[in-house]
Short mmCIF file of C-alpha atoms in Angstrom, two decimals:
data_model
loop_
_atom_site.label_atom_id
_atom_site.label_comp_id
_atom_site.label_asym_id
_atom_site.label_seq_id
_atom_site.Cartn_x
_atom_site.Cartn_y
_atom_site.Cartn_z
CA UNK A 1 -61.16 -29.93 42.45
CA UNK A 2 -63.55 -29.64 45.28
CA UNK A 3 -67.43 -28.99 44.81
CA UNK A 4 -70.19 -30.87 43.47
CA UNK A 5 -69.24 -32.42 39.79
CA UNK A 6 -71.96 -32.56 37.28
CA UNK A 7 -73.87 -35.86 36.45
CA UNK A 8 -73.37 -36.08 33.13
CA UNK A 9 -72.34 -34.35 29.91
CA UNK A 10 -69.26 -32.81 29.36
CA UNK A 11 -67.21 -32.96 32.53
CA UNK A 12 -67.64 -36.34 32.44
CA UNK A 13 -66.66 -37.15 28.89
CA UNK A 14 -63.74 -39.23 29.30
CA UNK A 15 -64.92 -42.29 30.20
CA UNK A 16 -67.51 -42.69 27.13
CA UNK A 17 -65.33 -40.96 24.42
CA UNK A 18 -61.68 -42.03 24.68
CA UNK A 19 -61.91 -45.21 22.76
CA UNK A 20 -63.82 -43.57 19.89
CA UNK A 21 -62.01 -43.83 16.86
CA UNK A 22 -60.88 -40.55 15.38
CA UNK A 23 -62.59 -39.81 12.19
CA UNK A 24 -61.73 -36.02 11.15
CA UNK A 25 -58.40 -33.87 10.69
CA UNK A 26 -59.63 -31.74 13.25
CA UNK A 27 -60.59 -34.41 15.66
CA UNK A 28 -56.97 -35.32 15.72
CA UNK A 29 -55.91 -31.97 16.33
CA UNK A 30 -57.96 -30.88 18.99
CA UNK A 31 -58.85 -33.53 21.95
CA UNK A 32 -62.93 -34.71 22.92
CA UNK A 33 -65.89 -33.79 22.87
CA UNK A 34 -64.80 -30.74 26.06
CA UNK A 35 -62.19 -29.68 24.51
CA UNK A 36 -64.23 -28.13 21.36
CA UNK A 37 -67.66 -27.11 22.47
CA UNK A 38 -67.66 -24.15 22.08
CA UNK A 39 -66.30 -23.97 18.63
CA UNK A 40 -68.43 -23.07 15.79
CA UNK A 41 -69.48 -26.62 14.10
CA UNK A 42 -70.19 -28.30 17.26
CA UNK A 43 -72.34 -25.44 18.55
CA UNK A 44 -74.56 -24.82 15.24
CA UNK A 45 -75.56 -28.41 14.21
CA UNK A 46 -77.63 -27.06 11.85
CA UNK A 47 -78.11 -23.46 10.35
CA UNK A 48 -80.98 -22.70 12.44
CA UNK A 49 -80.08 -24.19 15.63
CA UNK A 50 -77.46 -24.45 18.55
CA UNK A 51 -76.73 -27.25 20.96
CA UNK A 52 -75.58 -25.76 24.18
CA UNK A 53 -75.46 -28.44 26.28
CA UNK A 54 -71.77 -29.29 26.39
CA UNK A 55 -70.51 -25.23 26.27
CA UNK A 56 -73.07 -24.54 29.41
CA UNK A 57 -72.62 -27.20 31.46
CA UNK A 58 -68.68 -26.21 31.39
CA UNK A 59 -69.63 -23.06 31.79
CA UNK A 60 -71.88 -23.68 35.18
CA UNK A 61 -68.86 -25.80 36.37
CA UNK A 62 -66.55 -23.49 36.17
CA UNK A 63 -68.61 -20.43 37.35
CA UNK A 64 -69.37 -22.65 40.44
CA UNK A 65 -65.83 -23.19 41.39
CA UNK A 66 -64.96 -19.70 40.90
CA UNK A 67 -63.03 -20.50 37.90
CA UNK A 68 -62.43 -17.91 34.77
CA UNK A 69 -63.13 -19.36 31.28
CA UNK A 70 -61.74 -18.28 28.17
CA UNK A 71 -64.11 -19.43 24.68
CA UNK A 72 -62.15 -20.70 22.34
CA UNK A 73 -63.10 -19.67 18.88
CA UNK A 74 -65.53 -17.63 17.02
CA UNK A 75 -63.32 -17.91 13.67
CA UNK A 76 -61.27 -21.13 12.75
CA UNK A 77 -60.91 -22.44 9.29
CA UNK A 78 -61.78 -25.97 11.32
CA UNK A 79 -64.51 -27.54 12.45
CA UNK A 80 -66.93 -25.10 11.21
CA UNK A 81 -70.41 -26.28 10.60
CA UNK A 82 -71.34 -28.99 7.82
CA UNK A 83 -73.56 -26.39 6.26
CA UNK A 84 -71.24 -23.94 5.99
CA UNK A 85 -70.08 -24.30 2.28
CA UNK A 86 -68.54 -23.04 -0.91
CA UNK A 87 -71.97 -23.36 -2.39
CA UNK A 88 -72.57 -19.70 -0.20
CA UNK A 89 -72.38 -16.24 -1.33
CA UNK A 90 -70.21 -13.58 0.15
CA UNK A 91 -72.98 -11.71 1.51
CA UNK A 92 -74.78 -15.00 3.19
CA UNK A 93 -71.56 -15.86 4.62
CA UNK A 94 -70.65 -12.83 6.32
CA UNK A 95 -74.08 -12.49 7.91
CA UNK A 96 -73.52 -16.52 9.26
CA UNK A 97 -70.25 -15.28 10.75
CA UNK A 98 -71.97 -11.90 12.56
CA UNK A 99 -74.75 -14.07 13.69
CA UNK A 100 -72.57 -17.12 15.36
CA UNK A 101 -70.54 -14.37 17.12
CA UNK A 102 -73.59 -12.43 18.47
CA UNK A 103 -75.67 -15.52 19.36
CA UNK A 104 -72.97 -17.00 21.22
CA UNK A 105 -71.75 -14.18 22.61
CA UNK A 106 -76.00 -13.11 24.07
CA UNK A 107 -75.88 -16.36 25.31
CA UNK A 108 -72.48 -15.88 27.29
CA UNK A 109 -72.48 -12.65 27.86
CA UNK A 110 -70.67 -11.67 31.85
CA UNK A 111 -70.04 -15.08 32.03
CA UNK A 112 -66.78 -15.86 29.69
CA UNK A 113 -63.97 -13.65 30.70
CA UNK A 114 -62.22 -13.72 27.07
CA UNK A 115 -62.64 -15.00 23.80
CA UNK A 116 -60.51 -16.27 21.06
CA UNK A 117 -62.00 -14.21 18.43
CA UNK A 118 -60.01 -15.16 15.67
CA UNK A 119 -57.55 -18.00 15.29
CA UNK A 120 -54.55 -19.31 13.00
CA UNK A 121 -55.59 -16.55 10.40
CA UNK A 122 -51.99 -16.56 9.35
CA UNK A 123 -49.96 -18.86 6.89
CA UNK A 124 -46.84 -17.49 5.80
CA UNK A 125 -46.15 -20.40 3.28
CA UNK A 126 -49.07 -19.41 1.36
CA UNK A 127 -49.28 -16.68 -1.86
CA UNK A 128 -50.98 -14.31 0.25
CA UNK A 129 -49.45 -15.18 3.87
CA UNK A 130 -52.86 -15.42 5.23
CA UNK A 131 -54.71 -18.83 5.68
CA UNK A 132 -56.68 -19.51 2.51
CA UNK A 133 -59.90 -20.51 4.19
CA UNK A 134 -63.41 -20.00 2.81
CA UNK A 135 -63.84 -16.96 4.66
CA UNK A 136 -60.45 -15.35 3.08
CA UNK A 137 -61.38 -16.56 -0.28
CA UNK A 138 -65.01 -15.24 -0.02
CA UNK A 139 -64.43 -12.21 2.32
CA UNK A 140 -60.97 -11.34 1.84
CA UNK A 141 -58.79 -10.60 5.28
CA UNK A 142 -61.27 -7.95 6.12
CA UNK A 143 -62.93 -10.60 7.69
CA UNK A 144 -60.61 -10.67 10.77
CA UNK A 145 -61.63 -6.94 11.45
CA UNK A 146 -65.45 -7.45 10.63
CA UNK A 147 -64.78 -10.25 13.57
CA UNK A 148 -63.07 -8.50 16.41
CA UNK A 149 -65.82 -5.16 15.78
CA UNK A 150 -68.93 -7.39 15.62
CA UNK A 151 -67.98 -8.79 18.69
CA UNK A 152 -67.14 -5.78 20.58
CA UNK A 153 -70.76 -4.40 19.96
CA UNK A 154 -72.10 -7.73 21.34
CA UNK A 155 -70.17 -7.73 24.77
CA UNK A 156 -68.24 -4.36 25.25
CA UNK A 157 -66.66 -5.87 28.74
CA UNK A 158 -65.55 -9.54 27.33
CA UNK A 159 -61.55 -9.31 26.08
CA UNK A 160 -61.44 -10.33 22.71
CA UNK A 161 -57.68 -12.04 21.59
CA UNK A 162 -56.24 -13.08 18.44
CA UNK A 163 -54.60 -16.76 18.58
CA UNK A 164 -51.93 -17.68 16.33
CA UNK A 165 -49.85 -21.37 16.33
CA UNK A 166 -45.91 -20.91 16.03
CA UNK A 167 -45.55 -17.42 16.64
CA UNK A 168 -43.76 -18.08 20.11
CA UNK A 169 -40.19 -17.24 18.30
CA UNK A 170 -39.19 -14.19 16.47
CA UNK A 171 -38.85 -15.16 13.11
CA UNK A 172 -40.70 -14.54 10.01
CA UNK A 173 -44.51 -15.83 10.96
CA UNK A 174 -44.18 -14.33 14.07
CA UNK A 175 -43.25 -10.96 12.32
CA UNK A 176 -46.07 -10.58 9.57
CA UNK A 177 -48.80 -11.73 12.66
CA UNK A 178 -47.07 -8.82 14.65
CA UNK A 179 -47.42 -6.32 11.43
CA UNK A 180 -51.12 -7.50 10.69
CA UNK A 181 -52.23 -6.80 14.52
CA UNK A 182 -50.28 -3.65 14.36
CA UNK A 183 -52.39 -2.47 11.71
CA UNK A 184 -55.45 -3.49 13.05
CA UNK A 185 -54.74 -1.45 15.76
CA UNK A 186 -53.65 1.73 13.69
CA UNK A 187 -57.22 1.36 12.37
CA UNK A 188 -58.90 1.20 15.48
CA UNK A 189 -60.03 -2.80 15.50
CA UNK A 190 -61.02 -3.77 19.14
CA UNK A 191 -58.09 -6.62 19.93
CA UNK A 192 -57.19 -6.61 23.19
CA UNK A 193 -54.35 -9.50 23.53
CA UNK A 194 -52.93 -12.34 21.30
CA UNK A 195 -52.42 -15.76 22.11
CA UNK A 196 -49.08 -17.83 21.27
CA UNK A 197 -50.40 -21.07 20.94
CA UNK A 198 -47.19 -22.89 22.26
CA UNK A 199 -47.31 -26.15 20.55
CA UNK A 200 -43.74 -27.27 20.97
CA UNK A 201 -41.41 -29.75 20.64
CA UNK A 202 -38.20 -30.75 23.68
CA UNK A 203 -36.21 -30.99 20.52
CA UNK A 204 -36.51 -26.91 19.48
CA UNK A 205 -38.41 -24.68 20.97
CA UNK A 206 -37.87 -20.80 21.96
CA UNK A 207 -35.22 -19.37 24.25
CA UNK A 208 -36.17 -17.61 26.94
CA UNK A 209 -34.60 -14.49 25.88
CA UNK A 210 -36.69 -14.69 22.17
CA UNK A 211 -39.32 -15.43 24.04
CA UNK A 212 -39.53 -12.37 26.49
CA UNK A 213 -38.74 -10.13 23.86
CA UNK A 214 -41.27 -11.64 21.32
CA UNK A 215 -43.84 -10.86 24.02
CA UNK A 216 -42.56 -7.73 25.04
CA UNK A 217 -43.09 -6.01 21.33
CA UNK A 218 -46.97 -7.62 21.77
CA UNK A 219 -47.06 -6.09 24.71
CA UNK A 220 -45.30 -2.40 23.47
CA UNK A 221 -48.74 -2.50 20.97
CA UNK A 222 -50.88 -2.43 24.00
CA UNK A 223 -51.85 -6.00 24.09
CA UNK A 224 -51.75 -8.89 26.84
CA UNK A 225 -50.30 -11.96 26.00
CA UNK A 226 -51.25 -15.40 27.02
CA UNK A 227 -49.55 -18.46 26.21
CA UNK A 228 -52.58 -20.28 25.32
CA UNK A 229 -52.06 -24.11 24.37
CA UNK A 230 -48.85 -24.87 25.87
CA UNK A 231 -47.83 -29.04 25.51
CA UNK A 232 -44.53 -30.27 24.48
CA UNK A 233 -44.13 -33.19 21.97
CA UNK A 234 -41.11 -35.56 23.03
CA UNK A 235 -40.80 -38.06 20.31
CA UNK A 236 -38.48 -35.82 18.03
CA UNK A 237 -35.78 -36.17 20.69
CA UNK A 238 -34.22 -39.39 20.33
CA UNK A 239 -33.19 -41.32 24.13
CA UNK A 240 -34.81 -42.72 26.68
CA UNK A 241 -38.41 -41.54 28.21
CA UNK A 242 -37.02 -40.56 31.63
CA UNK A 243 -34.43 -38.30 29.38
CA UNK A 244 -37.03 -37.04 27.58
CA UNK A 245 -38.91 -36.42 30.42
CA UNK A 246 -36.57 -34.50 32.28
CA UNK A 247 -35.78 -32.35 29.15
CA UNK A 248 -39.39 -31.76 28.88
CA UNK A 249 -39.18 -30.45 32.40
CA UNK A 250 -36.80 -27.75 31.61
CA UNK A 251 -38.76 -26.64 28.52
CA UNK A 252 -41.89 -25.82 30.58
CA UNK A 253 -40.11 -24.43 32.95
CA UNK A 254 -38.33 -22.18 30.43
CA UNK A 255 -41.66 -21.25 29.09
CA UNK A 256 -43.63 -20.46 31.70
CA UNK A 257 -41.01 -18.79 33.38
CA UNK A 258 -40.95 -16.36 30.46
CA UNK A 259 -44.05 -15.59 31.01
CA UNK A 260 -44.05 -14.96 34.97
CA UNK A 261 -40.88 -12.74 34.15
CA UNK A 262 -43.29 -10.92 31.84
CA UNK A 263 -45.75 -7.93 33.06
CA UNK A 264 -47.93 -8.41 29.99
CA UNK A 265 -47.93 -11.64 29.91
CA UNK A 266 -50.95 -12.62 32.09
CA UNK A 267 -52.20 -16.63 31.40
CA UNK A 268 -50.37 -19.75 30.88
CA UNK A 269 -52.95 -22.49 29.84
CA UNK A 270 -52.28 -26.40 28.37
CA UNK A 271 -54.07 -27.84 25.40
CA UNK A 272 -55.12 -30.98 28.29
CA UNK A 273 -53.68 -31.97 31.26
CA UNK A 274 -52.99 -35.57 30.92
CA UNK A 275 -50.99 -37.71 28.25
CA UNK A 276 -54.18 -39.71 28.35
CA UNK A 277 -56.33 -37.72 26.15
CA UNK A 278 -53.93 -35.93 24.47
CA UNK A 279 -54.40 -34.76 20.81
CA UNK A 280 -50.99 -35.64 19.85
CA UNK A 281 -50.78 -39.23 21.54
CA UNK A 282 -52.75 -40.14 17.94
CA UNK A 283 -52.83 -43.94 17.78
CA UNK A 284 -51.31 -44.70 20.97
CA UNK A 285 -48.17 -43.11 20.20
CA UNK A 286 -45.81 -42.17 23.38
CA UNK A 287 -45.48 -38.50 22.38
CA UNK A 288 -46.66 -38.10 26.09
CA UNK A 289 -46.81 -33.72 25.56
CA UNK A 290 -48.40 -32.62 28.91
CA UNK A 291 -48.36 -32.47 32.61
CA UNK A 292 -49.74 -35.76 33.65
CA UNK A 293 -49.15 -39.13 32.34
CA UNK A 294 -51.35 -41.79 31.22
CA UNK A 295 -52.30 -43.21 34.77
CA UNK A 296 -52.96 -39.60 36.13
CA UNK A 297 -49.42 -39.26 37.69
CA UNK A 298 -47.09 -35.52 37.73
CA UNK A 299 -45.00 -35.83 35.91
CA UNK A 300 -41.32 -34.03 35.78
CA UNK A 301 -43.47 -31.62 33.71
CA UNK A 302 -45.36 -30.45 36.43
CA UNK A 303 -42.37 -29.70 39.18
CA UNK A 304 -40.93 -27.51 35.82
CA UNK A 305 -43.92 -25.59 35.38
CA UNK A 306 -44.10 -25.13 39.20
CA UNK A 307 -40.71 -23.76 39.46
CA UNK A 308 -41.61 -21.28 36.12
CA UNK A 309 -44.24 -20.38 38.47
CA UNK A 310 -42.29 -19.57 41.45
CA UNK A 311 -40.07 -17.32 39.09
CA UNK A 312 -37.05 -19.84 39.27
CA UNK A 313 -34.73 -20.04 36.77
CA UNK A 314 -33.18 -23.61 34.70
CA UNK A 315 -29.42 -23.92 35.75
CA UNK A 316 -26.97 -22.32 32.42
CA UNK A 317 -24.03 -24.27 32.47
CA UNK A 318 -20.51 -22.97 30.69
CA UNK A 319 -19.84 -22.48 26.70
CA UNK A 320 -19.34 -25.47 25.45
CA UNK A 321 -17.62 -24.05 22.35
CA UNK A 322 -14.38 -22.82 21.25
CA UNK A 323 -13.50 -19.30 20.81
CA UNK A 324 -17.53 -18.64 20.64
CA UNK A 325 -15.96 -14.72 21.74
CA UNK A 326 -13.17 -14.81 18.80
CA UNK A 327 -11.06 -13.47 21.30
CA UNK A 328 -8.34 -16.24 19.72
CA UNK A 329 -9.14 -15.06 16.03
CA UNK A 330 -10.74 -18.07 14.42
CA UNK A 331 -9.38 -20.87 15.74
CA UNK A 332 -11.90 -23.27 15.98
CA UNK A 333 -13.87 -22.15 13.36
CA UNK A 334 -13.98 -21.75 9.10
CA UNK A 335 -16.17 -20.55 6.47
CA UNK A 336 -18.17 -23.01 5.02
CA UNK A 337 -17.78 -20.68 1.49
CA UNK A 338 -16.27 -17.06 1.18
CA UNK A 339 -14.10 -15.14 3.29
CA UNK A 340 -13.54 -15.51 6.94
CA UNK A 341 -11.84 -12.47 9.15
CA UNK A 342 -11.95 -11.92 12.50
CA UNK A 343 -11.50 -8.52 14.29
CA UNK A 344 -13.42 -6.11 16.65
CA UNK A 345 -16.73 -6.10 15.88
CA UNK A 346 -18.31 -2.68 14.58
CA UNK A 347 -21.04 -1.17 17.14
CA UNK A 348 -20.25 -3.66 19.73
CA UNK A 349 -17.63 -5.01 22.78
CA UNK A 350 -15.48 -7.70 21.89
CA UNK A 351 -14.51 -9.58 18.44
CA UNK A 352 -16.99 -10.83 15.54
CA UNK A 353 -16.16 -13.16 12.50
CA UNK A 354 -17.41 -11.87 9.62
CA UNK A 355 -17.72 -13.90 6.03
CA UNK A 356 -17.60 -11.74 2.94
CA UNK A 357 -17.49 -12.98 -0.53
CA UNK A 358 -20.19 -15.51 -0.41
CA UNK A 359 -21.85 -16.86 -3.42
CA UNK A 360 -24.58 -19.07 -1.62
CA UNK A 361 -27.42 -18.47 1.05
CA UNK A 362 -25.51 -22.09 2.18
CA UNK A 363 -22.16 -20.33 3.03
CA UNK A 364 -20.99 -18.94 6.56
CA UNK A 365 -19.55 -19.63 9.72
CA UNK A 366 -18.71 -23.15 11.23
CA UNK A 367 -17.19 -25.16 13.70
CA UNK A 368 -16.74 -28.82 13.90
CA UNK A 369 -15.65 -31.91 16.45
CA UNK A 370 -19.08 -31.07 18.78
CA UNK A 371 -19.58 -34.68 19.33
CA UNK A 372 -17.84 -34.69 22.41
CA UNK A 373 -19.54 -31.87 24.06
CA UNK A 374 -23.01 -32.10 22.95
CA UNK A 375 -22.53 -36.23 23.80
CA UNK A 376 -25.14 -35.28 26.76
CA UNK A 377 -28.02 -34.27 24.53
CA UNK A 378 -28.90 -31.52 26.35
CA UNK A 379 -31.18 -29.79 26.72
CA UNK A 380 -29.05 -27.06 25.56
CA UNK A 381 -29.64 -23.51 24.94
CA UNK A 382 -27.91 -21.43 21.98
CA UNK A 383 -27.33 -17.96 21.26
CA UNK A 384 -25.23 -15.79 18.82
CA UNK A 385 -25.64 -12.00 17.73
CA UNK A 386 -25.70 -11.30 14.20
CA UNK A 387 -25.12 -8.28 11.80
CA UNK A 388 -25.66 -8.58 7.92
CA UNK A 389 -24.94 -6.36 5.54
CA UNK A 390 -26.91 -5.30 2.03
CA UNK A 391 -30.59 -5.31 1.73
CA UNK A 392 -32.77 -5.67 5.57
CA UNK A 393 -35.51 -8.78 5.51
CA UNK A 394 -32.08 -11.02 5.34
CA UNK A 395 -32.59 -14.31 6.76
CA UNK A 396 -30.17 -16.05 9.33
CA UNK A 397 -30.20 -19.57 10.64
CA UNK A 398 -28.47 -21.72 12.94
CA UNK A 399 -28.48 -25.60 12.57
CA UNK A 400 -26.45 -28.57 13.69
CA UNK A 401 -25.72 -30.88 10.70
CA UNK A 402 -25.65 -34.65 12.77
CA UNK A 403 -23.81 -37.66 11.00
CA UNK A 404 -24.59 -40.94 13.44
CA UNK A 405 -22.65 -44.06 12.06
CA UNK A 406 -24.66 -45.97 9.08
CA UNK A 407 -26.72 -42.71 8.23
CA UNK A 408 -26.96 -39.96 6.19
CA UNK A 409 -26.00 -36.35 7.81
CA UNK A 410 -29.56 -34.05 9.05
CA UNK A 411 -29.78 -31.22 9.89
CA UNK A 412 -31.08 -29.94 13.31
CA UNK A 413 -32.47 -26.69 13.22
CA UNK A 414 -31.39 -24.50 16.23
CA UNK A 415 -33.04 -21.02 15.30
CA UNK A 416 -34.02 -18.53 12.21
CA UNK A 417 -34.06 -14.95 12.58
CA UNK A 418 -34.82 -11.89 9.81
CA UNK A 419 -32.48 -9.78 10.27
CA UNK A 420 -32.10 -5.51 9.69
CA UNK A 421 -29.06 -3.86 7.48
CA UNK A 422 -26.61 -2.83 9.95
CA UNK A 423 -27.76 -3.98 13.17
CA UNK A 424 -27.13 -6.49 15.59
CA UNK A 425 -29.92 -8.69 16.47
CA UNK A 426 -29.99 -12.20 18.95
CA UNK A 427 -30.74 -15.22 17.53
CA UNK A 428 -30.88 -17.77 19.86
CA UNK A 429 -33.07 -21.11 20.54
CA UNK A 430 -33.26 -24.06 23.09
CA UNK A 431 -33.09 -27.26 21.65
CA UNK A 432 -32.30 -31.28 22.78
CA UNK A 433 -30.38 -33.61 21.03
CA UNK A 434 -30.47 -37.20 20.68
CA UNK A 435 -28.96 -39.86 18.58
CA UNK A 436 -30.44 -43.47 17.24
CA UNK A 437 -27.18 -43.92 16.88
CA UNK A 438 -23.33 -43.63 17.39
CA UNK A 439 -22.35 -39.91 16.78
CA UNK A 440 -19.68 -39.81 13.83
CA UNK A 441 -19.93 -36.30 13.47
CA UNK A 442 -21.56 -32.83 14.82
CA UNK A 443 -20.97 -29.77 13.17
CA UNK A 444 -22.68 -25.81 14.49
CA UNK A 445 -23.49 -23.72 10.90
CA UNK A 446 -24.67 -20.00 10.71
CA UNK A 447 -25.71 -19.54 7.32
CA UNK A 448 -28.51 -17.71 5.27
CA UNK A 449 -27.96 -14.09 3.92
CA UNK A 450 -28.20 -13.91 0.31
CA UNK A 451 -25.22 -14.64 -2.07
CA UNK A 452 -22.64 -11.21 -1.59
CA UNK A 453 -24.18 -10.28 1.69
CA UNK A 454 -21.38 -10.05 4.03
CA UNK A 455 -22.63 -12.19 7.52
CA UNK A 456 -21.03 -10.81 10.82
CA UNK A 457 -21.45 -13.23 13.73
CA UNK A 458 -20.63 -12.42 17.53
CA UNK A 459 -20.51 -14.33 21.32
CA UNK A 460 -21.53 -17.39 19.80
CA UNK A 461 -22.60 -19.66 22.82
CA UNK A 462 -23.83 -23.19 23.55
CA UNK A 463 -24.95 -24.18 27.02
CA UNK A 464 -26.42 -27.10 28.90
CA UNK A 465 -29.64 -26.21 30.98
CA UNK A 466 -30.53 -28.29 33.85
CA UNK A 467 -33.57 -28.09 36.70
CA UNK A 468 -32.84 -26.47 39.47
#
């Protein structure tokens, strides 16, 4: 960057916190002292009082370069302020929330183009499928509306955005965040885009075509989209660095070529720039999740994200499975439990294999002896169309089951999709692959539907992607 660079404070940061050991959850998760300043508990030290220091001086650095900033976050169950307690009432709470939002946002106010309002609200793996913070259990999920309104009255021009972690896929958190900002619309709540927060790994992450339509049903609600703390975690995919280095290459150019392809999808920003101060290189470990490496360097990363930039598109190489059309019947494949038949599938060109008669969510579709074509480790992309029958809300998955030599078999999941009585819906996923060791044995399995749901499976495909 050119200009004049501050003296001291935040922009300078680096150099005098990088060794400090990490203390916190939340200091793990999020990386120095610049990359949470304007969060709630760093800002109000103390009930009464706010140290602004660190959130103006980025904020006169960027205005001087001409550079947009987006606050990041009014509402997060972490790294809220020490005095913020259980010991509170309701009533005390709510007005500490409204005051936060207001102060900050006086203080701010034509100066921060957007604002995380609220973020990771949503849990699905909890009673209630919301997070079960102190401000749910005290406030109930009203407070997420009481948010977005309070700080529309403070700044009527600033765009307020919802941010949500592992919503990037269609699949069942992604669906109840889409049905809760739905109805905050419907009832008039001022949100004016969402965030997918984008922390993946090289070793599954979102196919392109998931992720253009996940943002494209955001978007048909009236929203912008941003993916808004893209990195990439490597260590999950077994192999060598360069390896995992170039696959991490093609996943951020798949990404952010999503989003160029996208109208509504208007902001790509990283979680950090280089591997050096990474949140998720905890301890020194090579997870090595963003653009830069630890001695400032591009990496493959950045010539991917520059050709999602330019629009250009990974390389899809052929099918690498048998008979993924059925045009042969079902050779090649079995049914890992029920009935297997193969004929022309209903409401759509071309053949499906459909398994009736199952009495496990475990039984479906398979096909063995992949150790020969997958032997590459990718990256790969996969897609198949699927059709259930009985009851909608039915859930679908795709996995790899691996067996390497001296080990027990895992499971790699490839994607999960809810799917709708009747119709035929994509579920598809990129993914690497890696092995510690020897491959003995890799098997494909679509599987899922309730016991005595019949599961209908069509153009089954996996394919290698490669850089342009």
């Amino acid at each position: 960057m050119r200009g004049k660079r501050p003296r001291s404070g935040c922009i300078r940061a680096g150099r005098r916190w990088r060794n400090r050991r990490r203390r916190r959850r939340w200091w793990n998760r999020r990386p120095g002292r610049c990359g949470w300043s304007l969060k709630w508990g760093p800002l109000a030290t103390t009930a009464d009082s706010y140290a602004w220091a660190d959130a103006d001086e980025i904020v006169a650095f960027a205005e001087e370069h001409e550079q947009a900033i987006k606050g990041h976050t009014f509402v997060w169950h972490q790294q809220t302020p020490s005095w913020l307690n259980e010991d509170m009432s309701a009533d005390e709470l709510r007005a500490a929330l409204k005051s936060h939002i207001e102060t900050t946002l006086a203080r701010y106010r034509g100066r921060i183009r957007a604002w995380d309002v609220v973020n990771e609200a949503v849990d699905i793996n909890s009673g209630s499928k919301y997070t079960e913070s102190i401000f749910w259990r005290k406030l109930g999920p009203t407070y997420i509306e009481d948010a977005f309104r309070w700080a529309r009255a403070a700044d009527p021009d600033v765009l307020l955005f919802y941010n949500e972690v592992g919503i990037e896929r269609i699949g069942p958190k992604s669906d109840f965040t889409y049905e809760m900002i739905r109805d905050l619309l419907a009832r008039g709540v001022p949100i004016d885009g969402i965030g997918f927060q984008s922390h993946i790994s090289i070793h599954r992450y979102p196919a392109e075509s998931n992720l253009r339509a996940n943002i494209r049903r955001f978007a048909d609600l009236g929203l912008k989209v941003n993916i808004s703390e893209l990195d990439a975690r490597t260590l999950l995919l077994p192999g060598t660095r360069d390896s995992r280095w170039q696959a991490q290459r093609v996943a951020f150019q798949q990404i952010v070529g999503a989003c160029v392809a996208e109208p509504a999808c208007e902001a790509v920003t990283f979680w950090g720039f280089t591997d050096k101060h990474s949140w998720i290189n905890d301890d020194g470990d090579p997870d090595d999740a963003l653009l830069y490496d630890r001695e400032y360097v591009a990496k493959p990363a950045y010539e991917g994200t520059l050709d999602g930039l330019r629009g250009l598109r990974s390389v899809v190489g052929d099918n690498v499975l048998e008979n993924g059309d059925f045009a042969s019947g079902d050779a090649s494949w079995a049914a890992t439990g029920g009935e297997l038949s193969v004929g022309a599938a209903r409401e759509r060109e071309g053949a499906a294999a459909c398994v009736s008669g199952r009495t496990e969510a475990s039984h479906g579709l398979r096909q063995e002896a992949l150790v020969e074509p997958l032997s590459a480790g990718g990256p790969f992309t996969f897609s198949s169309w699927i059709r259930v029958g009985g009851a909608s809300g039915q859930t679908v998955n795709a996995a790899l089951t691996i067996t390497e030599e001296g080990q027990a078999p895992r499971d790699l999941s490839l994607a999960t999709i809810v799917a709708a009585d009747g119709r035929w819906i994509e579920l598809a996923g990129n993914f690497g692959l890696g092995f510690d060791a020897a491959p003995a044995a890799v098997e494909l399995k679509l599987y899922g539907p309730s016991a005595d749901v019949e599961l209908c499976v069509a153009d089954v495909k996996i394919q290698p992607l490669s850089a342009r």
